[in-house]
């Protein structure tokens, strides 16, 4: 499936190049060859050093979020961008991607996502949570740290949209690309030395219903100093102009990138393109990118995606059913549960049990709850273990234990 | 390049006593006291970052090598890497900064210190810049 896209796109890009869209002169495309990108192999040609900085557009052939994040990270760590800037274009199968310092439980309904086969991933850059599917285009602009400029990159995208479809878009103060009050692109960045990247999304034809469900936030009782997303209403490019299609967008933005001066960010015209390296399809495998598999495994690991969350606690309260209360108690009673989580693991549990629930015999399971859960990953599985531990207790008050377990499960699964 | 520091040999153990901060070309500073170094970022760096909204600091016990990536500071949707100025083992991180990252902007040399390491290779200090060398470095294009 990816192969067909690639083959189709190569043919389309060649055709676009030859017909030159609105241009009169046919343009030569760089040869579509795969290269081994290990750092020793890329010395940069003599002509590049003489001419100055050249640019390439890389198009990833993978639709796997973890592979693409790994590819992005690999380029950031290994490539020398001094004389060679790169724009990486990539698309993913449905996934929710959280920022580096965010909490996945706070930003998305993790249980629902896994039911629908939507991956959850954490990226290396800052910023908020986004939803990806094949209708979303990701762009990563790689440069040395000194030449990092989000504004230039976003203006380039706006120019491409204007040039190709006459679409008028603006850059908001928060550096999102907007059309009126609707966001069509979100931005984030990673700054290191010597390399840096700015990446952004571009909503072309994303399933907005699924996006809304995946990113749905409700009051979850979570307290944390993790960075939090600022929700915005979104719009697809195809809503603004029905002629906008993903493949044409890839080409259009790619050409705009190649004709833009890497330093002054001016449009240098079509002739400038001939001096660049052109488009290249990238096959992200360990063979071409040694060490890629290891990076992918890290991005896909529970420890990175969930364990990396800044510490938080979650508090929920539950009304105790009347049947569990003593007969003479008239007022409503509540059970309160607070779970402290650090590195994705339960550090402590605090149960505030109303006196009537405790009753004369006491709530025998209290200590058991705490000891069963401490050190466990904050997950459904931990609650199942707790349930088993409580059911093995000699207790005539099983319904009370069951109620507590039910509440614990609610805390973990419904956030 | 001579750091303005005193180099002692004391019963076979070498240590530096620094009278001033030393700087890296990545805009971090380190202040040495015996075998302990306190690390932070320079005024230039905190200004370039803008308001810091999150500080991810290395955990106590982590072994770090000079120039390793060892944490990140987030500001305005950008995650900026923190690099270790010298090799060592992390012995303390600044909980106040984790709680209130704005301290880094308000007081990058005092309250906004980031973490402390026990040096494993004090000789590396010679490769760092003095305050005046760092100030000259800032005037060049290279930064």
Coordinates of N, CA and C in Angstrom, one line a residue, chain A residues 76 100-101 124 126-127 150 174-176 187-193 225 227 308 310 343, chain B residues 25-27 53-54 56 59 69 71-74 76-81 83 98-99 143:
Chain A
X76 N 18.1 14.2 13.3 CA 18.6 15.3 14.2 C 19.9 14.9 14.9
X100 N 6.6 16.5 24.7 CA 7.6 15.9 25.5 C 7.3 15.9 27.0
X101 N 6.7 16.9 27.5 CA 6.5 17.0 28.9 C 5.0 16.9 29.3
X124 N 9.6 14.3 20.9 CA 10.7 14.9 21.6 C 10.6 16.4 21.7
X126 N 8.5 20.1 22.3 CA 7.6 20.6 23.3 C 6.2 20.8 22.7
X127 N 5.3 21.6 23.3 CA 4.0 21.8 22.8 C 2.9 20.9 23.2
X150 N 11.1 29.5 12.9 CA 9.8 29.0 12.8 C 9.0 29.9 11.8
X174 N 0.4 32.8 18.3 CA 0.9 31.5 18.9 C 1.7 30.7 17.9
X175 N 1.9 31.3 16.7 CA 2.6 30.6 15.6 C 1.9 29.3 15.2
X176 N 0.6 29.4 15.1 CA -0.2 28.4 14.4 C -0.6 29.0 13.0
X187 N 2.4 23.8 15.7 CA 3.8 23.9 15.6 C 4.5 23.5 16.9
X188 N 5.7 22.9 16.8 CA 6.5 22.6 17.9 C 8.0 22.5 17.5
X189 N 8.9 22.5 18.4 CA 10.3 22.5 18.0 C 11.2 21.8 19.0
X190 N 12.4 21.4 18.5 CA 13.4 20.9 19.4 C 14.7 21.6 19.1
X191 N 15.3 22.1 20.1 CA 16.5 22.9 19.9 C 17.7 22.3 20.6
X192 N 18.7 21.8 19.8 CA 19.9 21.3 20.4 C 21.1 22.0 19.9
X193 N 22.3 21.6 20.2 CA 23.4 22.1 19.5 C 24.2 21.0 19.0
X225 N 2.2 19.3 37.1 CA 2.8 20.5 36.5 C 3.2 20.1 35.1
X227 N 3.0 20.0 31.1 CA 2.5 21.1 30.2 C 1.2 20.7 29.6
X308 N 7.4 8.4 31.2 CA 8.1 9.7 31.1 C 7.2 10.9 31.6
X310 N 5.5 13.6 33.7 CA 5.8 14.2 35.0 C 4.9 13.7 36.1
X343 N 6.6 8.5 37.3 CA 7.2 7.7 36.2 C 6.2 6.6 35.8
Chain B
X25 N 30.3 26.5 25.5 CA 29.8 27.2 24.3 C 28.4 26.9 24.0
X26 N 27.8 26.1 24.9 CA 26.3 25.8 24.9 C 25.6 26.7 25.9
X27 N 26.3 27.7 26.5 CA 25.7 28.7 27.3 C 25.2 28.1 28.7
X53 N 8.5 27.1 30.8 CA 7.3 26.5 31.4 C 7.5 25.1 32.0
X54 N 8.6 24.5 31.7 CA 8.8 23.2 32.2 C 10.3 22.9 32.2
X56 N 12.9 19.8 32.7 CA 13.1 18.4 32.9 C 14.6 18.2 33.3
X59 N 17.9 12.8 36.8 CA 17.6 12.2 38.1 C 18.9 12.0 38.9
X69 N 23.5 15.0 26.4 CA 22.2 15.6 26.6 C 21.7 15.0 28.0
X71 N 18.8 16.6 29.9 CA 17.6 17.2 30.3 C 17.1 18.2 29.3
X72 N 16.0 18.9 29.6 CA 15.4 19.8 28.6 C 14.7 20.9 29.3
X73 N 14.6 22.1 28.7 CA 13.8 23.2 29.2 C 12.8 23.5 28.1
X74 N 11.5 23.6 28.5 CA 10.5 23.9 27.5 C 10.0 25.3 27.7
X76 N 7.7 28.2 25.1 CA 7.0 28.5 23.9 C 7.0 27.4 22.9
X77 N 6.6 26.2 23.2 CA 6.5 25.0 22.4 C 7.8 24.5 21.9
X78 N 8.9 25.0 22.4 CA 10.2 24.4 22.0 C 10.8 23.8 23.1
X79 N 11.4 22.6 22.9 CA 12.1 21.9 24.0 C 13.6 22.1 23.7
X80 N 14.3 22.8 24.6 CA 15.7 23.0 24.4 C 16.6 22.1 25.2
X81 N 17.5 21.4 24.6 CA 18.3 20.4 25.3 C 19.2 21.1 26.3
X83 N 22.8 20.4 28.2 CA 24.0 19.5 28.1 C 24.8 19.6 29.4
X98 N 11.9 22.8 39.5 CA 10.9 21.8 38.9 C 9.5 22.3 39.2
X99 N 9.3 22.8 40.4 CA 8.0 23.3 40.8 C 7.7 24.7 40.1
X143 N 28.3 32.1 18.3 CA 27.3 31.6 19.2 C 25.9 31.5 18.5

